[in-house]
XYZ file of C-alpha atoms in Angstrom:
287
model
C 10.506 0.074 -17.333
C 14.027 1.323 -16.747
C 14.523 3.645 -13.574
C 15.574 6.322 -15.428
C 12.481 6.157 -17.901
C 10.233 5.196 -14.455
C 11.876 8.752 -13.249
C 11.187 10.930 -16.136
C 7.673 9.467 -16.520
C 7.411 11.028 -13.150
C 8.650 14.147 -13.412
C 6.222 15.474 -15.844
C 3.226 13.698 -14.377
C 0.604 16.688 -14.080
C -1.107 17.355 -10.998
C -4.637 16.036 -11.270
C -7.955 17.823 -11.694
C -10.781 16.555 -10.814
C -13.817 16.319 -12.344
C -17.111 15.711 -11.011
C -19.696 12.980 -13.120
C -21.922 10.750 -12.988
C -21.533 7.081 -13.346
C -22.130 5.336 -16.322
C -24.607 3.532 -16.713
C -23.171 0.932 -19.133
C -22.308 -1.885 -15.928
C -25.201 -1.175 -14.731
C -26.989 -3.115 -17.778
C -24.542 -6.181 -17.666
C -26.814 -9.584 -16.342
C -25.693 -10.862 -12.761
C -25.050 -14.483 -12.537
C -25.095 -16.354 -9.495
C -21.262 -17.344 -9.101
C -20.855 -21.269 -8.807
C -19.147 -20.589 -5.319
C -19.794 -23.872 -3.316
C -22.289 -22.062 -1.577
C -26.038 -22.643 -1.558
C -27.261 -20.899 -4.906
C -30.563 -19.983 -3.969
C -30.965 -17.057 -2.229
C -33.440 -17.692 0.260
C -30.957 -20.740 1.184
C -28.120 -19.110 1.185
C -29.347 -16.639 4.213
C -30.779 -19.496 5.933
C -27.713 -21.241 5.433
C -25.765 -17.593 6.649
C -28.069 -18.059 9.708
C -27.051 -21.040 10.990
C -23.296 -20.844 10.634
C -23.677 -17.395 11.939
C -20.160 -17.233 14.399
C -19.036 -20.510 13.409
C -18.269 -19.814 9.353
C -14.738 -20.813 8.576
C -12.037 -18.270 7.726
C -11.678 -19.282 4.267
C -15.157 -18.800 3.750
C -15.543 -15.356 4.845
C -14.356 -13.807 1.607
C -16.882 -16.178 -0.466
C -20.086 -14.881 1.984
C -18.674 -10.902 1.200
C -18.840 -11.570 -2.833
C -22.176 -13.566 -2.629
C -23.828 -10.839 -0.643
C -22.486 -8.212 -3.132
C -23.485 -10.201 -6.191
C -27.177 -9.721 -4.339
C -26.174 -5.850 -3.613
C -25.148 -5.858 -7.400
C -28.456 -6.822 -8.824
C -30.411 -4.833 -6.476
C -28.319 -1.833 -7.466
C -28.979 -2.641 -11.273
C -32.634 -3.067 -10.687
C -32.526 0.887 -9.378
C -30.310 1.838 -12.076
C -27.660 2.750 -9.585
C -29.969 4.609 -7.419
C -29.614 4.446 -4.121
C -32.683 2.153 -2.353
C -35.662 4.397 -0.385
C -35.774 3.831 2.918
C -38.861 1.405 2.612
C -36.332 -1.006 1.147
C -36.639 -3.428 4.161
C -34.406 -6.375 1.613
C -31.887 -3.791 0.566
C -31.384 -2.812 4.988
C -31.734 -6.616 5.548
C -28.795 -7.186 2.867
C -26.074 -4.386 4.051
C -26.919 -5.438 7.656
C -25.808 -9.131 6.549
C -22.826 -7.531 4.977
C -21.789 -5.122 7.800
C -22.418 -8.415 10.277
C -20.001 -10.314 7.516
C -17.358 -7.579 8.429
C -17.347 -5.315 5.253
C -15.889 -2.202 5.894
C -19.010 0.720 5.032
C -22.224 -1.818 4.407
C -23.065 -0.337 7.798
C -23.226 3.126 7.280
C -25.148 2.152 4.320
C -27.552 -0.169 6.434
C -28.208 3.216 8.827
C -28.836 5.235 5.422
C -31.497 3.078 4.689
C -32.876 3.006 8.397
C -35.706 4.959 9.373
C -34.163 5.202 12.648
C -30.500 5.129 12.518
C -29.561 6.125 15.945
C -31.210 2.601 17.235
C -28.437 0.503 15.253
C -24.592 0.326 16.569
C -22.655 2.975 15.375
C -20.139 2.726 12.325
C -17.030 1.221 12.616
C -14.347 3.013 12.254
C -11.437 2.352 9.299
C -8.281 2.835 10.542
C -6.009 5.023 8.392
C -9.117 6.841 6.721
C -12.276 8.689 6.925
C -14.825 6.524 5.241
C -18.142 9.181 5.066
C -21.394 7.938 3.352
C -24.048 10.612 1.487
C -26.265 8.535 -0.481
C -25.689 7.609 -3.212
C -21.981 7.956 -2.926
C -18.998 6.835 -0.042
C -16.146 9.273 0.123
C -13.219 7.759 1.166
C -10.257 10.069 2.499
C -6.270 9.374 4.103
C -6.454 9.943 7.785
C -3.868 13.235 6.960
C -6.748 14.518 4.217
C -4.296 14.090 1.427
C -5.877 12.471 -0.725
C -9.742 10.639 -1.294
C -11.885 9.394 -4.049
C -15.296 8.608 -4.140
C -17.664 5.721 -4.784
C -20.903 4.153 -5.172
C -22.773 2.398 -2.620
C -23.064 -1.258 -4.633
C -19.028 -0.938 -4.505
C -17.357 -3.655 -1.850
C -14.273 -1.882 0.023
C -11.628 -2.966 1.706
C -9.539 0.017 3.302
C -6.143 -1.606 4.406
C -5.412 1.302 6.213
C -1.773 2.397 6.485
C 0.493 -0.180 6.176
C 4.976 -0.724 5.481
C 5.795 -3.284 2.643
C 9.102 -4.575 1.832
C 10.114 -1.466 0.490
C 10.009 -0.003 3.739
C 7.507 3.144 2.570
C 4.211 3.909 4.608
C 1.787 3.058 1.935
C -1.966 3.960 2.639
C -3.662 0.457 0.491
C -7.355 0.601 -0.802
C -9.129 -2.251 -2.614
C -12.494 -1.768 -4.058
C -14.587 -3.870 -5.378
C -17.169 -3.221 -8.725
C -20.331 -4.695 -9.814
C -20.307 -8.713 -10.180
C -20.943 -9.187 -14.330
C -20.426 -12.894 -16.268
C -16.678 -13.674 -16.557
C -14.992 -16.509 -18.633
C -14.249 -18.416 -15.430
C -15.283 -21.724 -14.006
C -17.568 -19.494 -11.768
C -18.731 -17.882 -14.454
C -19.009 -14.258 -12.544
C -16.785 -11.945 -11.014
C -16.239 -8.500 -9.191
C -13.493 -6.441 -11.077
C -10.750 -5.133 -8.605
C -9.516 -1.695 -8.042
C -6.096 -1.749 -6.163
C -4.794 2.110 -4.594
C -1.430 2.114 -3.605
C -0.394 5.987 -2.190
C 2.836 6.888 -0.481
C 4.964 10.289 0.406
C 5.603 12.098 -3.300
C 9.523 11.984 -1.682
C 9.264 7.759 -2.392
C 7.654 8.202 -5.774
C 10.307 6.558 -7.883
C 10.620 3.100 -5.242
C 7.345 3.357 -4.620
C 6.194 3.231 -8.161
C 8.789 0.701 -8.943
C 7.391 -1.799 -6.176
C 4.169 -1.926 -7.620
C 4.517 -1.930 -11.739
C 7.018 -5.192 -10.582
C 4.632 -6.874 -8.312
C 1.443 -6.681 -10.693
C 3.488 -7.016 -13.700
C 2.321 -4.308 -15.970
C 4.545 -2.736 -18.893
C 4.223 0.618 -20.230
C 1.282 0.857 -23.240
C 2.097 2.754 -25.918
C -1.315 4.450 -26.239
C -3.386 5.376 -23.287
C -6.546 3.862 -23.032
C -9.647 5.545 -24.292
C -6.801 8.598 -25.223
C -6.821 9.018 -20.802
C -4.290 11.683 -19.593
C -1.455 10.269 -17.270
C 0.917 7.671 -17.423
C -0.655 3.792 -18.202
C 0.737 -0.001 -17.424
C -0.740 -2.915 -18.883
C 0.164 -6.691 -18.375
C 0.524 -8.897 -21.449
C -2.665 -9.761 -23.771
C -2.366 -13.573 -23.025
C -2.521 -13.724 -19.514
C -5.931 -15.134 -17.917
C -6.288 -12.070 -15.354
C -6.232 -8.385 -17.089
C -4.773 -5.251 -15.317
C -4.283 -1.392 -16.182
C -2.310 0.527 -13.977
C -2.015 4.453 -14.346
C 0.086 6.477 -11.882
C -1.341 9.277 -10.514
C 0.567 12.665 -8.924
C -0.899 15.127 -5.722
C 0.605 17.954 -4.069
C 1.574 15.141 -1.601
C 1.287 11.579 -2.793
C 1.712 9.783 -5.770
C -0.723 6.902 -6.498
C -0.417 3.772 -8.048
C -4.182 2.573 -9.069
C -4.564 -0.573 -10.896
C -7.851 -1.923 -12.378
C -8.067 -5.958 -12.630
C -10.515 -8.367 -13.827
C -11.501 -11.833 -15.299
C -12.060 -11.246 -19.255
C -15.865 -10.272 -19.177
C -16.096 -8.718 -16.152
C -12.812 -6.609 -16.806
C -14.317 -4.844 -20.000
C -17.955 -4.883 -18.354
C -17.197 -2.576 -15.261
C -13.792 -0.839 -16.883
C -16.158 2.545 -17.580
C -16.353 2.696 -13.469
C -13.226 2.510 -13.249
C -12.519 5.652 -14.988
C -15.071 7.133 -13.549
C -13.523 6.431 -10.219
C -10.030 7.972 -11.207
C -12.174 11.333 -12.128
C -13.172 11.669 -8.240
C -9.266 11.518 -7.156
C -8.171 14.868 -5.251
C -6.119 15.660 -2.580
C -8.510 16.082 0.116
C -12.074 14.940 -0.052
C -12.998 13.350 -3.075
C -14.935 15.320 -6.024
C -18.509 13.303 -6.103
């Protein structure tokens, strides 16, 4: 997109408005196959296997571990129906522990949520950049300065990358969030869909969103998707991995938020996605 287009596009971006829903229900119903990730592929082996390379895993393994445990938290969070585990749940407590051991940024406050005595386990770590607050069934995620958070479920994987300067030399607050694992077209033949959240001063808007369209490569669509208010980026039909970009605008940061996804997975969690972009306020998120 031209800078002048970029520019206008920006200028009549309307503030958002919130709305608070549930989640649908349709990813909830997708199957859950065990990824062919080098890693043992029965469950009770895998944790055994977690067990003894507990300390010693290598660093390119880490990310495998994080996406095997939440292919686990994925079909335990189907078999609810995207309710959140009682407390008698001793597997679901075991598997967030595993997760908040494996360095996931929230499994632990979700692990104490599903503790009969949470004051016995170590306290949550803290995320640097945000406030990362868990009320079952739902994680509320909010910038450090309150201006701006969106909420989540529990069976989502985040990543907070806190506040960080790119190239483009603008303090960007970076979120990545992972959805449900559903069957992709892969050779692992399953996948998490990714939700990227780029935020920055509304004063950078026009560099800021310029930086990110270019990196993901994503066009302008002609037609929103599923008629969706605000502005909407896609990347080209033939490429292997599928992204949507929309650009949102707050009283004091404009967001980039980008949805991507193996083919399969991408159209299997995409109605999360969505519902994800209706939580987005400045502030604390609308749940």
């Amino acid at each position: 997109m031209r800078p002048l287009a970029l520019c206008a596009t920006l200028t009549i971006l309307t503030p958002v408005v919130a709305v608070a829903q549930r989640w649908d229900v349709g990813p909830l119903r997708s199957p859950t196959p065990i990824p062919r990730d080098g890693l043992p592929p029965e469950r009770a082996a895998f944790f055994t296997w977690l067990v003894v390379n507990s300390g010693k895993l290598p660093n390119n393994a880490y990310q495998r571990v994080q996406e095997r445990l939440y292919t686990y938290v994925s079909q335990l969070a189907k078999d609810h129906a995207g309710a959140f585990p009682p407390t008698s749940d001793t597997a679901a407590f075991n598997l967030f522990r595993a997760a908040a051991q494996i360095g996931v940024p929230g499994a632990d406050r979700v692990a104490r949520a599903l503790y009969a005595h949470p004051d016995r386990l170590p306290a949550p770590t803290p995320i640097p950049g945000f406030d990362l607050a868990f009320r079952p069934p739902l994680f509320a995620l909010t910038s450090d300065d309150s201006t701006w958070g969106v909420c989540f479920p529990y069976y989502f994987m985040a990543a907070p990358g806190g506040r960080q300067t790119p190239a483009n030399g603008i303090s960007t607050e970076l979120v990545v969030l992972s959805t449900l694992v559903a069957p992709d077209r892969s050779p692992a033949g399953s996948s998490q869909a990714t939700i990227f959240i780029a935020a920055a001063p509304v004063a950078d808007s026009l560099k800021h969103v310029t930086t990110w369209l270019k990196q993901f490569g994503v066009s302008p669509v002609t037609s929103p998707p599923e008629s969706a208010a605000g502005s909407w980026f896609a990347s080209p039909p033939a490429e292997p991995m599928r992204r949507l970009a929309t650009i949102r605008r707050l009283p004091q940061r404009v967001l980039v938020i980008f949805y991507l996804g193996q083919p399969g997975t991408f159209e299997t969690n995409r109605p999360h996605f969505f519902n994800l972009l209706a939580t987005l306020r400045d502030g604390r998120c609308a749940a």
